[in-house]
GROMACS .gro file of C-alpha atoms in nm:
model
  212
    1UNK     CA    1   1.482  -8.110  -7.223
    2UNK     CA    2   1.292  -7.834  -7.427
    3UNK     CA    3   1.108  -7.936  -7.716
    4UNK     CA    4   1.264  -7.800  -8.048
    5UNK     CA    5   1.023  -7.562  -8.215
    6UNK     CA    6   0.909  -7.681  -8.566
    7UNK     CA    7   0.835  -7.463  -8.864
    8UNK     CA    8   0.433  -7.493  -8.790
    9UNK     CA    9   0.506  -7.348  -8.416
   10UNK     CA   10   0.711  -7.096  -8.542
   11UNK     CA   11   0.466  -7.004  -8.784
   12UNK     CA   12   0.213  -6.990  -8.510
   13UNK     CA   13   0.419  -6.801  -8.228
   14UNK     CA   14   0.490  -6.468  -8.495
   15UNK     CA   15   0.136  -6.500  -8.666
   16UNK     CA   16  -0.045  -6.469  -8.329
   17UNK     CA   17   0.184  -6.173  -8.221
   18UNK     CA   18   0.131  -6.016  -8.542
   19UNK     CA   19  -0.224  -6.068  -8.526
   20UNK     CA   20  -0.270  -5.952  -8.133
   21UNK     CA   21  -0.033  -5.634  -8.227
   22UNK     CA   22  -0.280  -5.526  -8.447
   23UNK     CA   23  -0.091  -5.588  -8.777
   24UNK     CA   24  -0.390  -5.731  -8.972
   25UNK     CA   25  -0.730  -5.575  -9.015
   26UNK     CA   26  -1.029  -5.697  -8.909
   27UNK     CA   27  -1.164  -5.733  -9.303
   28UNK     CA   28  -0.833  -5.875  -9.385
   29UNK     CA   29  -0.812  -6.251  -9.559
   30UNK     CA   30  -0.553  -6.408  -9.505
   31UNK     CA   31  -0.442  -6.685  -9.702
   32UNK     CA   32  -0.207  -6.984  -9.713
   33UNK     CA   33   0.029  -6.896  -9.985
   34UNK     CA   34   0.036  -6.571  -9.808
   35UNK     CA   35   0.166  -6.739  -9.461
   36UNK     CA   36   0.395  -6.929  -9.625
   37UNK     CA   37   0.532  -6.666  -9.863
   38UNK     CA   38   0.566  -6.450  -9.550
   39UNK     CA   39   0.739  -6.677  -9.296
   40UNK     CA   40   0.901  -6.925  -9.527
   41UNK     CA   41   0.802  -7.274  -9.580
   42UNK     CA   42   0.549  -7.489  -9.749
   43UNK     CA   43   0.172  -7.447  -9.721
   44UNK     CA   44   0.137  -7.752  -9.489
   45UNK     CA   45   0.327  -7.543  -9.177
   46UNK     CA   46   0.124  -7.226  -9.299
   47UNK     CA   47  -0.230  -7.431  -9.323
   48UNK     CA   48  -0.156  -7.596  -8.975
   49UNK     CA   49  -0.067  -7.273  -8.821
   50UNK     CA   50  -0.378  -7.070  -8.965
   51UNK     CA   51  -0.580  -7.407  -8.835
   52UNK     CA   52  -0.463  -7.368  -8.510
   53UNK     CA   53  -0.496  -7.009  -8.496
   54UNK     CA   54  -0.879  -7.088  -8.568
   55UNK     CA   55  -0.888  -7.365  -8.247
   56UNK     CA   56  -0.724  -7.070  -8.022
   57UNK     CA   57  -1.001  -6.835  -8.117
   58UNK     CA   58  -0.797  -6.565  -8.312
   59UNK     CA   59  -0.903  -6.704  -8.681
   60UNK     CA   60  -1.209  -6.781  -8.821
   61UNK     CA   61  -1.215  -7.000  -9.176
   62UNK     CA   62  -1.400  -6.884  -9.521
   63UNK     CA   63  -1.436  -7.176  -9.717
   64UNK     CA   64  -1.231  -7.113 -10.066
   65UNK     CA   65  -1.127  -6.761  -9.977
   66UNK     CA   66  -0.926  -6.774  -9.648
   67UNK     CA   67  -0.899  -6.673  -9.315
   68UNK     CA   68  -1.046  -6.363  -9.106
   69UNK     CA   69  -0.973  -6.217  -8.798
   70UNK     CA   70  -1.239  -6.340  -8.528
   71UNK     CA   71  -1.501  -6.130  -8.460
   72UNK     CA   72  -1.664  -6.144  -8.170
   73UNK     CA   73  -2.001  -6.041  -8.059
   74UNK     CA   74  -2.092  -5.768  -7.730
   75UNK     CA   75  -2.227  -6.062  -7.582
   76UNK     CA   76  -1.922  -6.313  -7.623
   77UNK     CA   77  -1.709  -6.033  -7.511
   78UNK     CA   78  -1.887  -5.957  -7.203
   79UNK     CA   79  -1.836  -6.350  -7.133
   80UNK     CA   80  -1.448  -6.318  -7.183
   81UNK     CA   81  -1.402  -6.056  -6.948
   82UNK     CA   82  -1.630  -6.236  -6.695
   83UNK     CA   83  -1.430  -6.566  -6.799
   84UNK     CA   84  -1.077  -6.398  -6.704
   85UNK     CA   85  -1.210  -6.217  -6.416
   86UNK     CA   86  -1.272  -6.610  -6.290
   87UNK     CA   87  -0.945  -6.697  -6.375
   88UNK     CA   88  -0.761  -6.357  -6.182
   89UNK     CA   89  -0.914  -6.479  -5.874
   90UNK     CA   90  -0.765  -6.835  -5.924
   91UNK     CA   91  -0.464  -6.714  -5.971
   92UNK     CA   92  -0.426  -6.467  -5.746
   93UNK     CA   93  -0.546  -6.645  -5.484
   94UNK     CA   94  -0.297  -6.954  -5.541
   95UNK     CA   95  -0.039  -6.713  -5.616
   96UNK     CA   96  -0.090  -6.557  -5.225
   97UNK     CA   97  -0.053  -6.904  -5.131
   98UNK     CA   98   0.213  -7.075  -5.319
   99UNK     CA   99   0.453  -6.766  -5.488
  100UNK     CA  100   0.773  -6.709  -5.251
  101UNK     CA  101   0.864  -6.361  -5.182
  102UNK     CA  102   1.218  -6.426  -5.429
  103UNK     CA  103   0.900  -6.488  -5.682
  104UNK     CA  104   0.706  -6.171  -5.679
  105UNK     CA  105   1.051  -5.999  -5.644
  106UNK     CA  106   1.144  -6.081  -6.003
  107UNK     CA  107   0.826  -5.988  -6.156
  108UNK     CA  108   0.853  -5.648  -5.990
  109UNK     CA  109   1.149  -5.632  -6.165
  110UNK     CA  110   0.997  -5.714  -6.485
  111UNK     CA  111   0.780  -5.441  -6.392
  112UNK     CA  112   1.085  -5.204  -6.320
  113UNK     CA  113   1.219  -5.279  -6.678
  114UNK     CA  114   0.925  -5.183  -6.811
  115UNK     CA  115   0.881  -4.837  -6.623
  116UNK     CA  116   1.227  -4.714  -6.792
  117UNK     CA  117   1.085  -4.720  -7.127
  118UNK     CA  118   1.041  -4.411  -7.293
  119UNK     CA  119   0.663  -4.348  -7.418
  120UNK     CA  120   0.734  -4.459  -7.790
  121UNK     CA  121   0.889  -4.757  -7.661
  122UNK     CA  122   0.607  -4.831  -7.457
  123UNK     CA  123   0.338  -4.812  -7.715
  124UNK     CA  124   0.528  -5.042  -7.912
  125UNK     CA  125   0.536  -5.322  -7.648
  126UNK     CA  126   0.236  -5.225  -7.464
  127UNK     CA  127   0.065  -5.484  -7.517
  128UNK     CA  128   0.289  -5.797  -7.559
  129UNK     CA  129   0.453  -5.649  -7.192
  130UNK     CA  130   0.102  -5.650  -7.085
  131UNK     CA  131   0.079  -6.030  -7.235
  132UNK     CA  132   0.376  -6.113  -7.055
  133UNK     CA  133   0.286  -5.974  -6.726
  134UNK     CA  134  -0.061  -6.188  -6.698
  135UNK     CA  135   0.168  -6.491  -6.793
  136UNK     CA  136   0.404  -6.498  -6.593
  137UNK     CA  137   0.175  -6.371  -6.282
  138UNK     CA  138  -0.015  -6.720  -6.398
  139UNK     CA  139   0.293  -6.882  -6.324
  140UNK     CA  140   0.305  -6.753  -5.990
  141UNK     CA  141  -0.016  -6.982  -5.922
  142UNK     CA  142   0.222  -7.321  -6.010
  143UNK     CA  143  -0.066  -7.404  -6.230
  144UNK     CA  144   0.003  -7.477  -6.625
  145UNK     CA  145  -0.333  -7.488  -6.673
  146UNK     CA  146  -0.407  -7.189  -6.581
  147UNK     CA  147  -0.086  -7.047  -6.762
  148UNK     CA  148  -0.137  -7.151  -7.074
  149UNK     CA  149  -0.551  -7.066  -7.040
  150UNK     CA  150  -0.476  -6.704  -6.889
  151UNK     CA  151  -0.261  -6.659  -7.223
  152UNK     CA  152  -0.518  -6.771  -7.483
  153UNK     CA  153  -0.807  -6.554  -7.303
  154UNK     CA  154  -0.601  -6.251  -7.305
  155UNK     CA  155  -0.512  -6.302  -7.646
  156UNK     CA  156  -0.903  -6.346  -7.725
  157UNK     CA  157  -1.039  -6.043  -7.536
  158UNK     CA  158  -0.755  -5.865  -7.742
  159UNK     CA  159  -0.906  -5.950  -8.077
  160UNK     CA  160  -1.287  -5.900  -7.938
  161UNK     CA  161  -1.181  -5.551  -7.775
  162UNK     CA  162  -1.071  -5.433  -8.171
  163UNK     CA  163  -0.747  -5.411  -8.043
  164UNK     CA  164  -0.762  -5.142  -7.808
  165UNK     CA  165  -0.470  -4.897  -7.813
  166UNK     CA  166  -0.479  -4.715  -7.490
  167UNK     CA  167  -0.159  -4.775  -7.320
  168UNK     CA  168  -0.251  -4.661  -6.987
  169UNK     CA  169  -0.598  -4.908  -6.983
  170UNK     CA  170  -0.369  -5.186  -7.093
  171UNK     CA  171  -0.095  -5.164  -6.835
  172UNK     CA  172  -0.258  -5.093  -6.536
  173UNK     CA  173  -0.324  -5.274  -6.193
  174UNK     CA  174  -0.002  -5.452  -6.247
  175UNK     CA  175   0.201  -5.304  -5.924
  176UNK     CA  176  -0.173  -5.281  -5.714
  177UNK     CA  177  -0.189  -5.665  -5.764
  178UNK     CA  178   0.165  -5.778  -5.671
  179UNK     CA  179   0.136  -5.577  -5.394
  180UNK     CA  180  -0.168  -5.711  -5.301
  181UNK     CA  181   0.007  -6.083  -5.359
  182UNK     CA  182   0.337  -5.949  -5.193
  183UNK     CA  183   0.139  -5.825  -4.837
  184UNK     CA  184  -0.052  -6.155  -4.884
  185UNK     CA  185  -0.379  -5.972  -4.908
  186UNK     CA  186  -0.656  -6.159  -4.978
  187UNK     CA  187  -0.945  -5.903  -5.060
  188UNK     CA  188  -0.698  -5.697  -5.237
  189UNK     CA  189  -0.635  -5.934  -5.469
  190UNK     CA  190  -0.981  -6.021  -5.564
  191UNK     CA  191  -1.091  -5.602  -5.616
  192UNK     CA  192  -0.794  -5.599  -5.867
  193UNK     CA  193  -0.898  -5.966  -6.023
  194UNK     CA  194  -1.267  -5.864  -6.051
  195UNK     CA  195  -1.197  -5.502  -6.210
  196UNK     CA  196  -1.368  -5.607  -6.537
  197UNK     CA  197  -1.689  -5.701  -6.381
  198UNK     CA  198  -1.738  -5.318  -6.316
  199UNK     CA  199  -1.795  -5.276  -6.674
  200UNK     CA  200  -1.999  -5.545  -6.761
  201UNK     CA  201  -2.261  -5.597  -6.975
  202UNK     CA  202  -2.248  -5.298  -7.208
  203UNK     CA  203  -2.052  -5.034  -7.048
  204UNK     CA  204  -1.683  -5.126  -7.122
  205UNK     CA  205  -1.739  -5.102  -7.464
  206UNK     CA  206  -1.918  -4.786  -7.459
  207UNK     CA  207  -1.637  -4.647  -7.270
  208UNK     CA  208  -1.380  -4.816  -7.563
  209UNK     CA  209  -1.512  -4.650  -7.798
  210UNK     CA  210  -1.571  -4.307  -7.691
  211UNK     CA  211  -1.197  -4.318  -7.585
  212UNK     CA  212  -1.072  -4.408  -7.881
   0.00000   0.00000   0.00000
């Protein structure tokens, strides 16, 4: 039976989209009455959803003022990129060995749906699509563990990276890896998992920000 979703998870599900699409920025304080004014409700829901908005990694607490947008340093972004190039390989690597072909099939169709959007469309779902995909490719590991750790990391190098707009950076490798799952393809899998690690330490964000 699925769990009903309270006012507090509600609360929490839109905030962190809102926050990961960018809608906040970086200097902006949020604050309880605002939450709750916004998304209806009491300031208990709204405090408990800011709180664990802070435990994900997305919020950071002032003390009397509000709430801020993480920020996170070169160094503890360099360390979330090598943290979910760790977690790629576990999941690919499970998902060559436990996702049935009738699996990968529907994520490629997932992928399909999101070929036939039209650019504008695109931009505007770029990056929850590109939330979605890592998700449910987690899911092809038959790990909730790493499901539900693939999302929060993503969502993390999302703030750190000042969310990054570039539609093209966001969405790609998608097909190369389930291909790479799909043939079974070992080595494959692991040059698409460990992309990230090219950059690392400094570069990635050099090349950010002269893109941008």
């Amino acid at each position: 039976m699925k769990k009903r979703m309270t006012i507090t998870d509600k609360i929490t599900k839109e905030l962190r989209e809102d926050i990961i699409n960018g809608i906040y920025y970086s200097d902006s304080i949020l604050t309880e009455l605002e939450i709750s004014k916004k998304f209806g409700g009491s300031k208990t829901p709204a405090r408990e959803a800011l709180g664990a908005l802070c435990a994900e990694g997305l919020l950071e607490r002032l003390p009397n003022k509000g709430y801020l947008i993480k920020r996170y340093s070169l160094q503890e972004l360099d360390a979330l990129l090598e943290f979910r190039s760790i977690l790629e390989n576990a999941i690919i690597e499970l998902a060559i060995k436990r996702a049935t072909d009738q699996e990968i099939q529907k994520l490629e169709a997932f992928c399909d749906d999101i070929d036939v959007l039209d650019d504008e469309e695109l931009a505007n779902q770029c990056v929850l699509l590109n939330r979605e995909f890592h998700i449910r490719l987690a899911m092809l590991s038959k790990n909730p563990f790493l499901v539900s750790t693939m999302a929060n990391i993503m969502d993390k190098v999302r703030v750190a990276m000042a969310f990054d707009t570039n539609t093209e950076r966001l969405m790609a490798g998608h097909r190369e890896i389930l291909e790479a799952i799909r043939s079974r393809d070992y080595h494959e899998g692991m040059r698409w998992a460990n992309r990230f690690l090219r950059y690392l330490p400094n570069s990635l964000i050099g090349r950010f920000m002269d893109e941008s």
